[in-house]
Amino acid sequence: MKGMLLITIVFSTLAWADDQPPELWSWLKDLNKSKEACEIQSSYTLKALGLENLIENEYGIYGNVKSNKVVVKCIEISENRSKLMVAVAGNKKDSVAVVRNKIVKPIK
């Protein structure tokens, strides 16, 4: 009986681990460039990373890098200033961090 209880606990713990919410890493960055320049550089950076299922619309740029979901948004602060917002979600913490950093670093 104790063995069955232990097996039940182990399997329910493993099942719970698979149902964990994804890691979500984000970044905000103030830029000394227009919103349009931010969007162009963001789009170029994402394409260079191999972003798949690319969708660009008025709400931002969306897609996947391997198993990670990516969202990038540029917001106008003034004519020559903008704010870059990046969010990356996925199941593996190190993968999410790498993708987020690879997006944010080249955009200046």
Coordinates of N, CA and C in Angstrom, one line a residue:
M1 N 0.8 -1.2 0.0 CA 0.0 0.0 0.0 C 0.9 1.3 0.0
K2 N 1.9 1.3 0.8 CA 2.8 2.4 0.8 C 3.5 2.7 -0.5
G3 N 3.8 1.5 -1.2 CA 4.5 1.6 -2.5 C 3.5 2.3 -3.5
M4 N 2.2 1.9 -3.5 CA 1.3 2.5 -4.4 C 1.1 4.0 -4.1
L5 N 1.1 4.4 -2.8 CA 1.0 5.8 -2.5 C 2.2 6.6 -3.0
L6 N 3.4 6.0 -2.8 CA 4.6 6.7 -3.3 C 4.6 6.8 -4.8
I7 N 4.2 5.8 -5.5 CA 4.1 5.8 -7.0 C 3.1 6.9 -7.4
T8 N 2.0 6.9 -6.8 CA 0.9 7.9 -7.1 C 1.5 9.3 -6.9
I9 N 2.2 9.6 -5.8 CA 2.7 10.9 -5.5 C 3.8 11.3 -6.5
V10 N 4.7 10.3 -6.9 CA 5.7 10.6 -7.9 C 5.1 10.9 -9.2
F11 N 4.1 10.1 -9.7 CA 3.5 10.4 -11.0 C 2.7 11.7 -11.0
S12 N 2.0 12.0 -9.9 CA 1.2 13.2 -9.9 C 2.2 14.4 -9.9
T13 N 3.3 14.3 -9.2 CA 4.3 15.4 -9.2 C 4.9 15.6 -10.6
L14 N 5.2 14.5 -11.3 CA 5.7 14.6 -12.7 C 4.7 15.2 -13.6
A15 N 3.4 14.8 -13.5 CA 2.4 15.4 -14.3 C 2.2 16.9 -14.0
W16 N 2.3 17.3 -12.7 CA 2.2 18.7 -12.4 C 3.4 19.5 -13.0
A17 N 4.6 18.9 -13.0 CA 5.8 19.6 -13.5 C 5.6 19.8 -15.0
D18 N 4.9 18.9 -15.8 CA 4.7 19.2 -17.2 C 3.7 20.2 -17.4
D19 N 2.8 20.5 -16.5 CA 1.8 21.5 -16.6 C 2.2 22.9 -16.1
Q20 N 3.5 23.0 -15.8 CA 3.9 24.3 -15.3 C 3.7 25.4 -16.3
P21 N 3.4 26.6 -15.8 CA 3.3 27.7 -16.8 C 4.6 28.0 -17.4
P22 N 4.6 28.6 -18.6 CA 5.9 28.9 -19.2 C 6.7 30.0 -18.5
E23 N 8.0 30.0 -18.7 CA 8.8 31.1 -18.3 C 8.4 32.3 -19.1
L24 N 8.4 33.5 -18.5 CA 8.1 34.7 -19.3 C 9.2 35.7 -18.9
W25 N 10.0 36.1 -19.9 CA 11.1 37.1 -19.6 C 10.8 38.3 -20.5
S26 N 10.9 39.5 -19.9 CA 10.6 40.7 -20.7 C 11.7 41.7 -20.5
W27 N 11.6 42.8 -21.3 CA 12.6 43.8 -21.2 C 12.0 45.1 -21.8
L28 N 12.3 46.2 -21.1 CA 11.9 47.5 -21.6 C 13.2 48.3 -21.9
K29 N 13.3 49.0 -23.0 CA 14.5 49.7 -23.3 C 14.1 51.1 -24.0
D30 N 14.6 52.2 -23.4 CA 14.4 53.5 -24.1 C 15.4 53.7 -25.2
L31 N 14.9 54.1 -26.3 CA 15.8 54.3 -27.5 C 15.7 55.8 -28.0
N32 N 16.9 56.2 -28.4 CA 17.0 57.6 -29.0 C 16.8 57.5 -30.5
K33 N 15.6 56.9 -30.9 CA 15.3 56.8 -32.3 C 13.8 56.8 -32.4
S34 N 13.3 57.0 -33.6 CA 11.8 57.1 -33.8 C 11.2 55.7 -33.7
K35 N 9.9 55.7 -33.5 CA 9.2 54.4 -33.5 C 9.4 53.6 -34.7
E36 N 9.4 54.3 -35.9 CA 9.6 53.6 -37.2 C 11.0 52.9 -37.2
A37 N 12.0 53.6 -36.8 CA 13.3 53.1 -36.8 C 13.4 51.9 -35.8
C38 N 12.8 52.0 -34.7 CA 12.7 50.9 -33.7 C 12.1 49.7 -34.4
E39 N 11.0 49.9 -35.1 CA 10.3 48.8 -35.7 C 11.1 48.1 -36.8
I40 N 11.8 48.9 -37.6 CA 12.6 48.4 -38.7 C 13.8 47.6 -38.1
Q41 N 14.5 48.1 -37.1 CA 15.6 47.4 -36.5 C 15.1 46.2 -35.8
S42 N 14.0 46.2 -35.1 CA 13.4 45.0 -34.4 C 13.1 44.0 -35.5
S43 N 12.4 44.3 -36.6 CA 12.1 43.4 -37.6 C 13.3 42.7 -38.2
Y44 N 14.3 43.5 -38.5 CA 15.6 43.0 -39.0 C 16.2 42.0 -38.0
T45 N 16.3 42.4 -36.7 CA 16.9 41.5 -35.7 C 16.1 40.2 -35.6
L46 N 14.8 40.3 -35.6 CA 14.0 39.0 -35.5 C 14.2 38.1 -36.7
K47 N 14.3 38.7 -37.8 CA 14.5 37.9 -39.1 C 15.9 37.2 -39.0
A48 N 16.9 38.0 -38.5 CA 18.2 37.4 -38.4 C 18.3 36.3 -37.4
L49 N 17.4 36.3 -36.4 CA 17.3 35.2 -35.4 C 16.6 34.0 -36.0
G50 N 16.0 34.1 -37.1 CA 15.2 33.0 -37.7 C 13.8 32.9 -37.1
L51 N 13.2 34.1 -36.8 CA 11.8 34.1 -36.3 C 10.9 33.4 -37.3
E52 N 10.1 32.4 -36.9 CA 9.2 31.7 -37.7 C 7.8 32.2 -37.4
N53 N 6.9 32.0 -38.4 CA 5.5 32.4 -38.2 C 5.3 33.9 -37.9
L54 N 6.2 34.7 -38.6 CA 6.2 36.1 -38.4 C 4.9 36.8 -38.7
I55 N 4.4 37.6 -37.8 CA 3.3 38.4 -38.0 C 3.7 39.8 -37.5
E56 N 3.5 40.8 -38.4 CA 3.7 42.2 -38.1 C 2.4 42.9 -38.3
N57 N 2.0 43.6 -37.3 CA 0.8 44.5 -37.4 C 0.9 45.7 -36.5
E58 N -0.2 46.4 -36.4 CA -0.1 47.6 -35.6 C 0.1 47.4 -34.1
Y59 N 0.0 46.1 -33.7 CA 0.1 45.8 -32.2 C 1.5 45.3 -31.9
G60 N 2.4 45.0 -32.9 CA 3.7 44.6 -32.7 C 4.2 43.5 -33.7
I61 N 5.2 42.8 -33.3 CA 5.8 41.8 -34.2 C 5.7 40.5 -33.3
Y62 N 5.2 39.4 -33.9 CA 5.0 38.2 -33.2 C 5.6 37.0 -34.0
G63 N 6.0 36.0 -33.3 CA 6.5 34.8 -34.0 C 7.1 33.8 -33.0
N64 N 7.8 32.8 -33.5 CA 8.4 31.8 -32.7 C 9.9 31.7 -33.1
V65 N 10.7 31.4 -32.0 CA 12.1 31.0 -32.2 C 12.2 29.7 -31.5
K66 N 12.3 28.6 -32.3 CA 12.2 27.3 -31.8 C 10.9 27.1 -31.0
S67 N 10.9 26.7 -29.8 CA 9.7 26.5 -29.0 C 9.3 27.8 -28.2
N68 N 10.0 28.9 -28.4 CA 9.7 30.1 -27.7 C 8.8 31.0 -28.5
K69 N 7.9 31.7 -27.8 CA 7.0 32.7 -28.4 C 7.6 34.0 -28.1
V70 N 7.6 34.9 -29.1 CA 8.2 36.2 -29.0 C 7.2 37.3 -29.4
V71 N 7.2 38.4 -28.6 CA 6.4 39.6 -29.0 C 7.4 40.8 -28.8
V72 N 7.4 41.7 -29.8 CA 8.2 42.9 -29.8 C 7.3 44.0 -30.1
K73 N 7.3 45.1 -29.3 CA 6.5 46.3 -29.6 C 7.3 47.5 -29.4
C74 N 7.1 48.5 -30.4 CA 7.8 49.8 -30.3 C 6.7 50.8 -30.0
I75 N 7.0 51.7 -29.0 CA 6.0 52.7 -28.6 C 6.7 54.1 -28.8
E76 N 5.9 55.0 -29.4 CA 6.5 56.3 -29.7 C 6.4 57.1 -28.4
I77 N 7.5 57.7 -28.0 CA 7.6 58.6 -26.8 C 7.6 60.0 -27.3
S78 N 8.4 60.3 -28.4 CA 8.4 61.6 -29.1 C 8.8 61.3 -30.5
E79 N 9.0 62.4 -31.3 CA 9.4 62.2 -32.7 C 10.7 61.4 -32.8
N80 N 11.6 61.6 -31.9 CA 12.9 60.9 -32.0 C 13.2 60.0 -30.8
R81 N 12.2 59.6 -30.1 CA 12.4 58.7 -29.0 C 11.3 57.7 -29.0
S82 N 11.7 56.5 -28.6 CA 10.7 55.4 -28.5 C 11.1 54.4 -27.4
K83 N 10.2 53.5 -27.1 CA 10.4 52.5 -26.1 C 10.3 51.1 -26.7
L84 N 11.2 50.3 -26.5 CA 11.2 48.9 -27.0 C 10.7 48.0 -25.9
M85 N 9.7 47.2 -26.2 CA 9.2 46.2 -25.3 C 9.3 44.8 -25.9
V86 N 10.0 43.9 -25.2 CA 10.2 42.6 -25.7 C 9.7 41.6 -24.6
A87 N 9.0 40.6 -25.1 CA 8.6 39.5 -24.2 C 8.8 38.2 -24.9
V88 N 9.4 37.2 -24.1 CA 9.7 35.9 -24.7 C 9.1 34.9 -23.7
A89 N 8.4 33.9 -24.2 CA 7.8 32.9 -23.3 C 8.2 31.5 -23.8
G90 N 8.5 30.6 -22.9 CA 8.8 29.2 -23.3 C 9.0 28.3 -22.1
N91 N 9.2 27.1 -22.3 CA 9.2 26.1 -21.2 C 10.6 26.0 -20.6
K92 N 11.6 26.4 -21.3 CA 13.0 26.2 -20.8 C 13.6 27.6 -20.5
K93 N 13.9 27.8 -19.2 CA 14.3 29.1 -18.7 C 15.6 29.6 -19.4
D94 N 16.6 28.8 -19.6 CA 17.8 29.2 -20.3 C 17.6 29.6 -21.7
S95 N 16.7 28.9 -22.4 CA 16.4 29.2 -23.8 C 15.6 30.5 -23.9
V96 N 14.7 30.8 -23.0 CA 13.9 32.0 -23.0 C 14.9 33.2 -22.8
A97 N 15.8 33.0 -21.8 CA 16.7 34.1 -21.5 C 17.7 34.4 -22.7
V98 N 18.1 33.4 -23.4 CA 19.0 33.6 -24.5 C 18.3 34.3 -25.7
V99 N 17.1 33.9 -26.0 CA 16.3 34.5 -27.0 C 16.1 36.0 -26.7
R100 N 15.6 36.3 -25.5 CA 15.3 37.6 -25.1 C 16.6 38.5 -25.2
N101 N 17.7 38.0 -24.7 CA 19.0 38.8 -24.8 C 19.4 39.0 -26.2
K102 N 19.3 38.0 -27.1 CA 19.7 38.1 -28.5 C 18.8 39.1 -29.2
I103 N 17.6 39.4 -28.8 CA 16.7 40.4 -29.4 C 17.1 41.8 -28.9
V104 N 17.3 41.9 -27.6 CA 17.4 43.2 -27.0 C 18.8 43.8 -27.3
K105 N 19.9 43.0 -27.2 CA 21.2 43.5 -27.3 C 21.5 44.3 -28.6
P106 N 21.2 43.9 -29.8 CA 21.6 44.7 -31.0 C 20.7 45.9 -31.2
I107 N 19.6 46.0 -30.6 CA 18.7 47.1 -30.8 C 19.1 48.3 -29.9
K108 N 19.7 49.3 -30.5 CA 20.2 50.5 -29.7 C 19.6 51.8 -30.2

